[in-house]
Amino acid sequence: MKPYPKSRKQRRVPLLPWAVRGLSRPINPTGCGLDHEDGSRCRDGLVFPSPRGGARDDRNFFRRVMHPALKEAGLAGTGATIHNLRHTYASWLVQDGVPLARVAALLGHASITTTEIYAHLAPTTHADVEAAVKDTFVGQTRGNASTDVPQHSPIQGAQHIA
């Protein structure tokens, strides 16, 4: 784990009230002490400082923290990773109807194309499509009510599908 995202750009994510309460304990005010890309020394407070107060050393994070947590959660041996947690977060957002552009911003994706891998998880209600199609064909029928067929102009250059 690094004290910055892959792009080294700042990012804000919404937190639920219970998460804010959990993070409201004193945060190390001295910062991690690591150098930023521009050469300046980090002075931002750390949410999860090491026992000595500096930045955590991620070299043994999985052995010390992740694996015991997975075991306690009954997920040992499942291949769960930090990336899986990020993927799950994005999946749940899309399944709950959060627009892909908003999910892309939360994940820090430079292009929405990257976020489109989650598009298949979006709610599959077709009411909006049915309403649009119905509105398109209202008043454009011929014949009697039992055999009404929509009339529409052929598209120039379109091929017939038999």
Coordinates of C-alpha atoms in Angstrom, one line a residue:
M1 CA 0.0 0.0 0.0
K2 CA 1.3 3.4 -1.0
P3 CA 0.4 6.7 0.6
Y4 CA -0.9 7.9 -2.8
P5 CA -2.9 6.4 -5.7
K6 CA -1.2 5.0 -8.8
S7 CA -1.8 8.3 -10.7
R8 CA -0.5 10.3 -7.7
K9 CA -3.6 12.5 -8.1
Q10 CA -5.7 13.4 -5.1
R11 CA -9.1 11.8 -4.9
R12 CA -12.1 12.2 -2.6
V13 CA -14.4 9.4 -1.7
P14 CA -17.7 9.6 0.2
L15 CA -17.7 8.0 3.7
L16 CA -20.8 6.9 5.6
P17 CA -21.3 8.4 9.1
W18 CA -20.1 5.3 10.9
A19 CA -16.8 5.3 8.9
V20 CA -16.3 9.0 9.7
R21 CA -16.8 8.2 13.4
G22 CA -14.3 5.4 13.2
L23 CA -11.7 7.7 11.5
S24 CA -12.3 10.6 13.9
R25 CA -9.6 9.3 16.3
P26 CA -6.5 11.4 16.4
I27 CA -4.6 11.2 13.1
N28 CA -0.8 11.4 13.1
P29 CA -0.3 15.2 12.5
T30 CA 3.3 14.9 11.4
G31 CA 2.6 13.1 8.1
C32 CA 4.4 10.2 6.6
G33 CA 7.6 12.0 5.9
L34 CA 7.9 10.5 2.4
D35 CA 8.8 12.8 -0.5
H36 CA 6.1 13.7 -3.0
E37 CA 6.8 13.5 -6.7
D38 CA 7.6 17.3 -6.7
G39 CA 10.3 16.7 -4.1
S40 CA 8.3 18.3 -1.2
R41 CA 8.1 16.4 2.1
C42 CA 4.7 15.0 2.9
R43 CA 3.1 16.7 5.9
D44 CA -0.5 15.4 5.5
G45 CA -1.8 13.5 8.5
L46 CA -1.9 9.7 8.2
V47 CA -5.1 7.9 8.9
F48 CA -3.4 4.6 9.4
P49 CA 0.2 5.3 10.7
S50 CA 2.6 2.6 11.6
P51 CA 3.1 1.8 15.3
R52 CA 6.1 4.3 15.2
G53 CA 3.9 7.0 13.7
G54 CA 5.3 7.0 10.2
A55 CA 4.1 5.4 6.9
R56 CA 3.3 1.7 7.1
D57 CA 5.7 -0.7 5.5
D58 CA 3.6 -2.7 3.0
R59 CA 6.2 -5.5 2.5
N60 CA 4.6 -7.7 5.2
F61 CA 1.1 -6.2 5.2
F62 CA -0.4 -9.3 3.7
R63 CA 1.2 -11.6 6.2
R64 CA 0.5 -9.5 9.2
V65 CA -2.9 -7.9 8.3
M66 CA -4.6 -9.1 5.2
H67 CA -4.3 -12.9 5.6
P68 CA -5.5 -12.9 9.3
A69 CA -8.4 -10.7 8.4
L70 CA -9.4 -13.0 5.5
K71 CA -9.1 -16.0 7.8
E72 CA -11.3 -14.4 10.4
A73 CA -13.9 -13.5 7.7
G74 CA -13.9 -17.1 6.4
L75 CA -12.3 -16.0 3.2
A76 CA -8.9 -17.6 3.6
G77 CA -7.7 -19.4 0.4
T78 CA -10.3 -17.6 -1.8
G79 CA -7.8 -15.5 -3.6
A80 CA -9.3 -12.3 -2.1
T81 CA -7.1 -9.2 -2.6
I82 CA -7.2 -5.5 -2.1
H83 CA -8.0 -5.2 -5.8
N84 CA -11.0 -7.5 -5.3
L85 CA -12.3 -5.1 -2.6
R86 CA -12.0 -2.2 -5.1
H87 CA -13.7 -4.2 -7.8
T88 CA -16.5 -5.2 -5.4
Y89 CA -17.0 -1.5 -4.4
A90 CA -17.3 -0.5 -8.1
S91 CA -19.7 -3.5 -8.8
W92 CA -22.0 -2.6 -5.9
L93 CA -22.1 1.1 -7.0
V94 CA -23.1 0.1 -10.6
Q95 CA -25.6 -2.5 -9.4
D96 CA -27.2 0.2 -7.2
G97 CA -27.7 2.5 -10.3
V98 CA -24.8 4.9 -9.8
P99 CA -23.9 6.3 -13.2
L100 CA -20.7 5.0 -14.8
A101 CA -19.2 8.5 -15.0
R102 CA -19.6 8.9 -11.2
V103 CA -18.1 5.5 -10.6
A104 CA -15.2 6.4 -12.9
A105 CA -14.6 9.6 -10.9
L106 CA -14.7 7.8 -7.6
L107 CA -12.2 5.1 -8.8
G108 CA -9.9 7.7 -10.4
H109 CA -10.2 6.3 -13.9
A110 CA -8.8 8.7 -16.5
S111 CA -11.2 7.4 -19.0
I112 CA -14.8 6.1 -18.6
T113 CA -13.8 3.3 -21.0
T114 CA -11.9 1.7 -18.1
T115 CA -15.1 1.8 -16.0
E116 CA -17.2 0.3 -18.8
I117 CA -16.1 -3.2 -17.7
Y118 CA -18.8 -2.8 -15.0
A119 CA -21.6 -1.7 -17.4
H120 CA -23.1 -5.2 -17.6
L121 CA -23.9 -5.0 -13.9
A122 CA -26.2 -1.9 -14.3
P123 CA -29.9 -2.5 -13.4
T124 CA -31.7 -4.1 -16.3
T125 CA -35.1 -2.5 -16.1
H126 CA -36.5 -2.0 -19.6
A127 CA -39.3 0.4 -18.6
D128 CA -37.4 3.4 -20.1
V129 CA -36.8 1.6 -23.4
E130 CA -40.4 0.4 -23.6
A131 CA -41.7 3.9 -22.9
A132 CA -39.4 5.4 -25.6
V133 CA -40.5 2.8 -28.2
K134 CA -44.2 3.3 -27.3
D135 CA -43.9 7.0 -27.6
T136 CA -42.2 6.7 -31.0
F137 CA -45.0 4.6 -32.4
V138 CA -48.1 6.3 -30.9
G139 CA -50.4 7.4 -33.7
Q140 CA -48.3 5.7 -36.4
T141 CA -50.4 2.6 -36.9
R142 CA -52.7 1.5 -39.7
G143 CA -55.4 -1.1 -40.1
N144 CA -57.6 -2.2 -37.2
A145 CA -56.8 -2.3 -33.5
S146 CA -56.2 -6.1 -33.5
T147 CA -53.6 -6.0 -36.3
D148 CA -52.0 -2.6 -35.9
V149 CA -48.5 -2.5 -37.3
P150 CA -46.2 0.4 -36.8
Q151 CA -45.4 2.4 -40.0
H152 CA -42.0 3.9 -40.3
S153 CA -40.0 5.2 -43.2
P154 CA -37.3 3.0 -44.6
I155 CA -33.8 4.2 -43.8
Q156 CA -31.8 5.2 -46.9
G157 CA -29.2 2.5 -47.6
A158 CA -30.6 0.1 -45.0
Q159 CA -30.7 -3.6 -46.0
H160 CA -33.7 -5.8 -45.5
I161 CA -33.3 -8.6 -43.0
A162 CA -35.3 -11.6 -44.0

